[in-house]
Amino acid sequence: MKDLQPLLALLAQTVHERDAAVAAHAQAQAQHLAAQNQSNELMAYRKEYEQRWGQHFKQSSSIELMNCYQAFTQRLTLALTHQQQAQARADQQVTSAHAAMQACEMRVTSVEKLIERRINEQRLHAQQLEQKLTDEFAARVSWRPPTFSPNSTY
């Protein structure tokens, strides 16, 4: 088991890295969801704003009011564009965090398999050593000259 200490330390480190990658992935997903929700809210607000003021402009309006409406609509469109870009960046972060998480999971699995192989090798070596000792003991017992007692007759 002493030989496994470096591998066990490596396993602990890779598990820690994997846990950090899982947390980073969850955080990236939360940020993506928040960006998506913000984008949806902006789109809904713009739609509602356009409908509300569209009804108002059908009745009557001044040029100044129309200019304010158009300027605000342009700012809403710009904000929506920026939010969609933020959503795309968040999507990329989710993708890269997922890839990092999978890579960490593969490292953990690889180290676990390596430890399992080493344990099996140690077990096999111990069995072979035990078999060798048993064979040597059996050979010594069978090759031992018989002991003669003084009372024995030939």
mmCIF file with all atom_site columns, C-alpha atoms in Angstrom:
data_model
loop_
_atom_site.group_PDB
_atom_site.id
_atom_site.type_symbol
_atom_site.label_atom_id
_atom_site.label_alt_id
_atom_site.label_comp_id
_atom_site.label_asym_id
_atom_site.label_entity_id
_atom_site.label_seq_id
_atom_site.pdbx_PDB_ins_code
_atom_site.Cartn_x
_atom_site.Cartn_y
_atom_site.Cartn_z
_atom_site.occupancy
_atom_site.B_iso_or_equiv
_atom_site.pdbx_formal_charge
_atom_site.auth_seq_id
_atom_site.auth_comp_id
_atom_site.auth_asym_id
_atom_site.auth_atom_id
_atom_site.pdbx_PDB_model_num
ATOM 1   C CA . MET A 1 1   ? 0.000   0.000   0.000   1.00 0.00 ? 1   MET A CA 1
ATOM 2   C CA . LYS A 1 2   ? 2.998   2.236   0.574   1.00 0.00 ? 2   LYS A CA 1
ATOM 3   C CA . ASP A 1 3   ? 3.736   2.139   -3.160  1.00 0.00 ? 3   ASP A CA 1
ATOM 4   C CA . LEU A 1 4   ? 0.256   3.507   -3.842  1.00 0.00 ? 4   LEU A CA 1
ATOM 5   C CA . GLN A 1 5   ? 0.663   6.689   -1.790  1.00 0.00 ? 5   GLN A CA 1
ATOM 6   C CA . PRO A 1 6   ? 1.763   8.853   -4.758  1.00 0.00 ? 6   PRO A CA 1
ATOM 7   C CA . LEU A 1 7   ? -1.129  7.511   -6.834  1.00 0.00 ? 7   LEU A CA 1
ATOM 8   C CA . LEU A 1 8   ? -3.602  8.125   -4.027  1.00 0.00 ? 8   LEU A CA 1
ATOM 9   C CA . ALA A 1 9   ? -2.312  11.686  -3.717  1.00 0.00 ? 9   ALA A CA 1
ATOM 10  C CA . LEU A 1 10  ? -2.689  12.094  -7.483  1.00 0.00 ? 10  LEU A CA 1
ATOM 11  C CA . LEU A 1 11  ? -6.236  10.720  -7.246  1.00 0.00 ? 11  LEU A CA 1
ATOM 12  C CA . ALA A 1 12  ? -7.100  13.214  -4.510  1.00 0.00 ? 12  ALA A CA 1
ATOM 13  C CA . GLN A 1 13  ? -5.743  16.049  -6.644  1.00 0.00 ? 13  GLN A CA 1
ATOM 14  C CA . THR A 1 14  ? -7.615  14.949  -9.783  1.00 0.00 ? 14  THR A CA 1
ATOM 15  C CA . VAL A 1 15  ? -10.847 14.522  -7.798  1.00 0.00 ? 15  VAL A CA 1
ATOM 16  C CA . HIS A 1 16  ? -10.382 18.051  -6.423  1.00 0.00 ? 16  HIS A CA 1
ATOM 17  C CA . GLU A 1 17  ? -9.800  19.393  -9.955  1.00 0.00 ? 17  GLU A CA 1
ATOM 18  C CA . ARG A 1 18  ? -12.861 17.522  -11.217 1.00 0.00 ? 18  ARG A CA 1
ATOM 19  C CA . ASP A 1 19  ? -15.005 18.946  -8.424  1.00 0.00 ? 19  ASP A CA 1
ATOM 20  C CA . ALA A 1 20  ? -13.777 22.444  -9.287  1.00 0.00 ? 20  ALA A CA 1
ATOM 21  C CA . ALA A 1 21  ? -14.577 21.807  -12.970 1.00 0.00 ? 21  ALA A CA 1
ATOM 22  C CA . VAL A 1 22  ? -18.079 20.596  -12.061 1.00 0.00 ? 22  VAL A CA 1
ATOM 23  C CA . ALA A 1 23  ? -18.620 23.753  -10.009 1.00 0.00 ? 23  ALA A CA 1
ATOM 24  C CA . ALA A 1 24  ? -17.309 25.939  -12.854 1.00 0.00 ? 24  ALA A CA 1
ATOM 25  C CA . HIS A 1 25  ? -19.640 24.163  -15.284 1.00 0.00 ? 25  HIS A CA 1
ATOM 26  C CA . ALA A 1 26  ? -22.613 24.709  -12.996 1.00 0.00 ? 26  ALA A CA 1
ATOM 27  C CA . GLN A 1 27  ? -21.705 28.377  -12.633 1.00 0.00 ? 27  GLN A CA 1
ATOM 28  C CA . ALA A 1 28  ? -21.345 28.750  -16.410 1.00 0.00 ? 28  ALA A CA 1
ATOM 29  C CA . GLN A 1 29  ? -24.747 27.135  -16.884 1.00 0.00 ? 29  GLN A CA 1
ATOM 30  C CA . ALA A 1 30  ? -26.287 29.499  -14.339 1.00 0.00 ? 30  ALA A CA 1
ATOM 31  C CA . GLN A 1 31  ? -24.733 32.500  -16.092 1.00 0.00 ? 31  GLN A CA 1
ATOM 32  C CA . HIS A 1 32  ? -25.983 31.236  -19.452 1.00 0.00 ? 32  HIS A CA 1
ATOM 33  C CA . LEU A 1 33  ? -29.482 30.797  -18.060 1.00 0.00 ? 33  LEU A CA 1
ATOM 34  C CA . ALA A 1 34  ? -29.395 34.283  -16.546 1.00 0.00 ? 34  ALA A CA 1
ATOM 35  C CA . ALA A 1 35  ? -28.227 35.776  -19.860 1.00 0.00 ? 35  ALA A CA 1
ATOM 36  C CA . GLN A 1 36  ? -30.935 33.891  -21.707 1.00 0.00 ? 36  GLN A CA 1
ATOM 37  C CA . ASN A 1 37  ? -33.603 35.060  -19.263 1.00 0.00 ? 37  ASN A CA 1
ATOM 38  C CA . GLN A 1 38  ? -32.376 38.651  -19.551 1.00 0.00 ? 38  GLN A CA 1
ATOM 39  C CA . SER A 1 39  ? -32.493 38.404  -23.331 1.00 0.00 ? 39  SER A CA 1
ATOM 40  C CA . ASN A 1 40  ? -36.034 37.005  -23.233 1.00 0.00 ? 40  ASN A CA 1
ATOM 41  C CA . GLU A 1 41  ? -37.137 39.775  -20.871 1.00 0.00 ? 41  GLU A CA 1
ATOM 42  C CA . LEU A 1 42  ? -35.665 42.445  -23.145 1.00 0.00 ? 42  LEU A CA 1
ATOM 43  C CA . MET A 1 43  ? -37.383 40.951  -26.198 1.00 0.00 ? 43  MET A CA 1
ATOM 44  C CA . ALA A 1 44  ? -40.722 40.754  -24.375 1.00 0.00 ? 44  ALA A CA 1
ATOM 45  C CA . TYR A 1 45  ? -40.350 44.333  -23.113 1.00 0.00 ? 45  TYR A CA 1
ATOM 46  C CA . ARG A 1 46  ? -39.505 45.616  -26.587 1.00 0.00 ? 46  ARG A CA 1
ATOM 47  C CA . LYS A 1 47  ? -42.490 43.792  -28.087 1.00 0.00 ? 47  LYS A CA 1
ATOM 48  C CA . GLU A 1 48  ? -44.832 45.129  -25.409 1.00 0.00 ? 48  GLU A CA 1
ATOM 49  C CA . TYR A 1 49  ? -43.399 48.650  -25.802 1.00 0.00 ? 49  TYR A CA 1
ATOM 50  C CA . GLU A 1 50  ? -43.851 48.565  -29.577 1.00 0.00 ? 50  GLU A CA 1
ATOM 51  C CA . GLN A 1 51  ? -47.439 47.293  -29.244 1.00 0.00 ? 51  GLN A CA 1
ATOM 52  C CA . ARG A 1 52  ? -48.364 49.864  -26.619 1.00 0.00 ? 52  ARG A CA 1
ATOM 53  C CA . TRP A 1 53  ? -46.917 52.806  -28.499 1.00 0.00 ? 53  TRP A CA 1
ATOM 54  C CA . GLY A 1 54  ? -48.091 51.470  -31.858 1.00 0.00 ? 54  GLY A CA 1
ATOM 55  C CA . GLN A 1 55  ? -51.648 51.784  -30.573 1.00 0.00 ? 55  GLN A CA 1
ATOM 56  C CA . HIS A 1 56  ? -50.917 55.295  -29.355 1.00 0.00 ? 56  HIS A CA 1
ATOM 57  C CA . PHE A 1 57  ? -49.468 56.389  -32.711 1.00 0.00 ? 57  PHE A CA 1
ATOM 58  C CA . LYS A 1 58  ? -52.536 55.114  -34.585 1.00 0.00 ? 58  LYS A CA 1
ATOM 59  C CA . GLN A 1 59  ? -54.629 57.723  -32.786 1.00 0.00 ? 59  GLN A CA 1
ATOM 60  C CA . SER A 1 60  ? -52.376 60.741  -32.881 1.00 0.00 ? 60  SER A CA 1
ATOM 61  C CA . SER A 1 61  ? -48.902 61.802  -31.895 1.00 0.00 ? 61  SER A CA 1
ATOM 62  C CA . SER A 1 62  ? -46.399 64.548  -32.228 1.00 0.00 ? 62  SER A CA 1
ATOM 63  C CA . ILE A 1 63  ? -43.125 64.386  -34.133 1.00 0.00 ? 63  ILE A CA 1
ATOM 64  C CA . GLU A 1 64  ? -41.167 64.835  -30.891 1.00 0.00 ? 64  GLU A CA 1
ATOM 65  C CA . LEU A 1 65  ? -42.940 61.888  -29.313 1.00 0.00 ? 65  LEU A CA 1
ATOM 66  C CA . MET A 1 66  ? -42.311 59.800  -32.417 1.00 0.00 ? 66  MET A CA 1
ATOM 67  C CA . ASN A 1 67  ? -38.586 60.690  -32.328 1.00 0.00 ? 67  ASN A CA 1
ATOM 68  C CA . CYS A 1 68  ? -38.393 59.710  -28.640 1.00 0.00 ? 68  CYS A CA 1
ATOM 69  C CA . TYR A 1 69  ? -40.134 56.426  -29.420 1.00 0.00 ? 69  TYR A CA 1
ATOM 70  C CA . GLN A 1 70  ? -37.711 55.623  -32.254 1.00 0.00 ? 70  GLN A CA 1
ATOM 71  C CA . ALA A 1 71  ? -34.652 56.589  -30.197 1.00 0.00 ? 71  ALA A CA 1
ATOM 72  C CA . PHE A 1 72  ? -35.777 54.406  -27.294 1.00 0.00 ? 72  PHE A CA 1
ATOM 73  C CA . THR A 1 73  ? -36.585 51.521  -29.642 1.00 0.00 ? 73  THR A CA 1
ATOM 74  C CA . GLN A 1 74  ? -33.099 51.800  -31.127 1.00 0.00 ? 74  GLN A CA 1
ATOM 75  C CA . ARG A 1 75  ? -31.550 51.712  -27.645 1.00 0.00 ? 75  ARG A CA 1
ATOM 76  C CA . LEU A 1 76  ? -33.665 48.673  -26.766 1.00 0.00 ? 76  LEU A CA 1
ATOM 77  C CA . THR A 1 77  ? -32.522 46.962  -29.962 1.00 0.00 ? 77  THR A CA 1
ATOM 78  C CA . LEU A 1 78  ? -28.905 47.789  -29.162 1.00 0.00 ? 78  LEU A CA 1
ATOM 79  C CA . ALA A 1 79  ? -29.308 46.474  -25.604 1.00 0.00 ? 79  ALA A CA 1
ATOM 80  C CA . LEU A 1 80  ? -30.884 43.324  -26.977 1.00 0.00 ? 80  LEU A CA 1
ATOM 81  C CA . THR A 1 81  ? -27.979 42.863  -29.410 1.00 0.00 ? 81  THR A CA 1
ATOM 82  C CA . HIS A 1 82  ? -25.462 43.257  -26.591 1.00 0.00 ? 82  HIS A CA 1
ATOM 83  C CA . GLN A 1 83  ? -27.429 40.827  -24.426 1.00 0.00 ? 83  GLN A CA 1
ATOM 84  C CA . GLN A 1 84  ? -27.536 38.257  -27.232 1.00 0.00 ? 84  GLN A CA 1
ATOM 85  C CA . GLN A 1 85  ? -23.757 38.603  -27.591 1.00 0.00 ? 85  GLN A CA 1
ATOM 86  C CA . ALA A 1 86  ? -23.407 38.060  -23.839 1.00 0.00 ? 86  ALA A CA 1
ATOM 87  C CA . GLN A 1 87  ? -25.640 35.020  -24.174 1.00 0.00 ? 87  GLN A CA 1
ATOM 88  C CA . ALA A 1 88  ? -23.445 33.657  -26.983 1.00 0.00 ? 88  ALA A CA 1
ATOM 89  C CA . ARG A 1 89  ? -20.319 34.165  -24.819 1.00 0.00 ? 89  ARG A CA 1
ATOM 90  C CA . ALA A 1 90  ? -22.054 32.412  -21.939 1.00 0.00 ? 90  ALA A CA 1
ATOM 91  C CA . ASP A 1 91  ? -22.922 29.553  -24.275 1.00 0.00 ? 91  ASP A CA 1
ATOM 92  C CA . GLN A 1 92  ? -19.257 29.257  -25.281 1.00 0.00 ? 92  GLN A CA 1
ATOM 93  C CA . GLN A 1 93  ? -18.256 29.254  -21.618 1.00 0.00 ? 93  GLN A CA 1
ATOM 94  C CA . VAL A 1 94  ? -20.710 26.427  -20.927 1.00 0.00 ? 94  VAL A CA 1
ATOM 95  C CA . THR A 1 95  ? -19.246 24.455  -23.818 1.00 0.00 ? 95  THR A CA 1
ATOM 96  C CA . SER A 1 96  ? -15.645 24.953  -22.689 1.00 0.00 ? 96  SER A CA 1
ATOM 97  C CA . ALA A 1 97  ? -16.531 24.275  -19.037 1.00 0.00 ? 97  ALA A CA 1
ATOM 98  C CA . HIS A 1 98  ? -18.263 21.061  -20.098 1.00 0.00 ? 98  HIS A CA 1
ATOM 99  C CA . ALA A 1 99  ? -15.194 19.977  -22.086 1.00 0.00 ? 99  ALA A CA 1
ATOM 100 C CA . ALA A 1 100 ? -12.928 20.767  -19.117 1.00 0.00 ? 100 ALA A CA 1
ATOM 101 C CA . MET A 1 101 ? -15.240 18.829  -16.803 1.00 0.00 ? 101 MET A CA 1
ATOM 102 C CA . GLN A 1 102 ? -15.160 15.800  -19.114 1.00 0.00 ? 102 GLN A CA 1
ATOM 103 C CA . ALA A 1 103 ? -11.365 15.961  -19.344 1.00 0.00 ? 103 ALA A CA 1
ATOM 104 C CA . CYS A 1 104 ? -11.093 16.041  -15.547 1.00 0.00 ? 104 CYS A CA 1
ATOM 105 C CA . GLU A 1 105 ? -13.497 13.121  -15.272 1.00 0.00 ? 105 GLU A CA 1
ATOM 106 C CA . MET A 1 106 ? -11.362 11.143  -17.722 1.00 0.00 ? 106 MET A CA 1
ATOM 107 C CA . ARG A 1 107 ? -8.234  11.877  -15.652 1.00 0.00 ? 107 ARG A CA 1
ATOM 108 C CA . VAL A 1 108 ? -9.969  10.716  -12.466 1.00 0.00 ? 108 VAL A CA 1
ATOM 109 C CA . THR A 1 109 ? -11.108 7.534   -14.208 1.00 0.00 ? 109 THR A CA 1
ATOM 110 C CA . SER A 1 110 ? -7.615  6.922   -15.593 1.00 0.00 ? 110 SER A CA 1
ATOM 111 C CA . VAL A 1 111 ? -5.982  7.322   -12.185 1.00 0.00 ? 111 VAL A CA 1
ATOM 112 C CA . GLU A 1 112 ? -8.607  5.060   -10.588 1.00 0.00 ? 112 GLU A CA 1
ATOM 113 C CA . LYS A 1 113 ? -7.933  2.370   -13.208 1.00 0.00 ? 113 LYS A CA 1
ATOM 114 C CA . LEU A 1 114 ? -4.181  2.742   -12.694 1.00 0.00 ? 114 LEU A CA 1
ATOM 115 C CA . ILE A 1 115 ? -4.609  2.295   -8.934  1.00 0.00 ? 115 ILE A CA 1
ATOM 116 C CA . GLU A 1 116 ? -6.810  -0.738  -9.528  1.00 0.00 ? 116 GLU A CA 1
ATOM 117 C CA . ARG A 1 117 ? -4.178  -2.232  -11.850 1.00 0.00 ? 117 ARG A CA 1
ATOM 118 C CA . ARG A 1 118 ? -1.422  -1.621  -9.296  1.00 0.00 ? 118 ARG A CA 1
ATOM 119 C CA . ILE A 1 119 ? -3.493  -3.224  -6.544  1.00 0.00 ? 119 ILE A CA 1
ATOM 120 C CA . ASN A 1 120 ? -4.114  -6.252  -8.758  1.00 0.00 ? 120 ASN A CA 1
ATOM 121 C CA . GLU A 1 121 ? -0.396  -6.440  -9.581  1.00 0.00 ? 121 GLU A CA 1
ATOM 122 C CA . GLN A 1 122 ? 0.481   -6.301  -5.880  1.00 0.00 ? 122 GLN A CA 1
ATOM 123 C CA . ARG A 1 123 ? -2.125  -8.951  -5.110  1.00 0.00 ? 123 ARG A CA 1
ATOM 124 C CA . LEU A 1 124 ? -0.786  -11.194 -7.887  1.00 0.00 ? 124 LEU A CA 1
ATOM 125 C CA . HIS A 1 125 ? 2.790   -10.680 -6.693  1.00 0.00 ? 125 HIS A CA 1
ATOM 126 C CA . ALA A 1 126 ? 1.765   -11.569 -3.127  1.00 0.00 ? 126 ALA A CA 1
ATOM 127 C CA . GLN A 1 127 ? -0.007  -14.700 -4.359  1.00 0.00 ? 127 GLN A CA 1
ATOM 128 C CA . GLN A 1 128 ? 3.027   -15.713 -6.415  1.00 0.00 ? 128 GLN A CA 1
ATOM 129 C CA . LEU A 1 129 ? 5.311   -15.157 -3.433  1.00 0.00 ? 129 LEU A CA 1
ATOM 130 C CA . GLU A 1 130 ? 3.025   -17.176 -1.195  1.00 0.00 ? 130 GLU A CA 1
ATOM 131 C CA . GLN A 1 131 ? 2.913   -19.975 -3.779  1.00 0.00 ? 131 GLN A CA 1
ATOM 132 C CA . LYS A 1 132 ? 6.710   -19.935 -4.058  1.00 0.00 ? 132 LYS A CA 1
ATOM 133 C CA . LEU A 1 133 ? 7.096   -20.169 -0.289  1.00 0.00 ? 133 LEU A CA 1
ATOM 134 C CA . THR A 1 134 ? 4.552   -22.982 -0.127  1.00 0.00 ? 134 THR A CA 1
ATOM 135 C CA . ASP A 1 135 ? 6.332   -24.862 -2.932  1.00 0.00 ? 135 ASP A CA 1
ATOM 136 C CA . GLU A 1 136 ? 9.715   -24.430 -1.227  1.00 0.00 ? 136 GLU A CA 1
ATOM 137 C CA . PHE A 1 137 ? 8.324   -25.655 2.070   1.00 0.00 ? 137 PHE A CA 1
ATOM 138 C CA . ALA A 1 138 ? 6.741   -28.669 0.368   1.00 0.00 ? 138 ALA A CA 1
ATOM 139 C CA . ALA A 1 139 ? 10.009  -29.422 -1.428  1.00 0.00 ? 139 ALA A CA 1
ATOM 140 C CA . ARG A 1 140 ? 11.975  -29.267 1.805   1.00 0.00 ? 140 ARG A CA 1
ATOM 141 C CA . VAL A 1 141 ? 9.566   -31.541 3.571   1.00 0.00 ? 141 VAL A CA 1
ATOM 142 C CA . SER A 1 142 ? 9.595   -34.139 0.777   1.00 0.00 ? 142 SER A CA 1
ATOM 143 C CA . TRP A 1 143 ? 13.404  -34.113 0.381   1.00 0.00 ? 143 TRP A CA 1
ATOM 144 C CA . ARG A 1 144 ? 14.163  -34.377 4.051   1.00 0.00 ? 144 ARG A CA 1
ATOM 145 C CA . PRO A 1 145 ? 15.932  -37.652 4.757   1.00 0.00 ? 145 PRO A CA 1
ATOM 146 C CA . PRO A 1 146 ? 13.933  -39.980 6.902   1.00 0.00 ? 146 PRO A CA 1
ATOM 147 C CA . THR A 1 147 ? 14.902  -40.028 10.495  1.00 0.00 ? 147 THR A CA 1
ATOM 148 C CA . PHE A 1 148 ? 15.942  -43.391 11.875  1.00 0.00 ? 148 PHE A CA 1
ATOM 149 C CA . SER A 1 149 ? 15.173  -44.458 15.298  1.00 0.00 ? 149 SER A CA 1
ATOM 150 C CA . PRO A 1 150 ? 17.468  -46.907 17.104  1.00 0.00 ? 150 PRO A CA 1
ATOM 151 C CA . ASN A 1 151 ? 14.614  -49.314 17.600  1.00 0.00 ? 151 ASN A CA 1
ATOM 152 C CA . SER A 1 152 ? 13.785  -49.676 13.961  1.00 0.00 ? 152 SER A CA 1
ATOM 153 C CA . THR A 1 153 ? 14.600  -52.898 12.183  1.00 0.00 ? 153 THR A CA 1
ATOM 154 C CA . TYR A 1 154 ? 15.460  -53.465 8.579   1.00 0.00 ? 154 TYR A CA 1
#
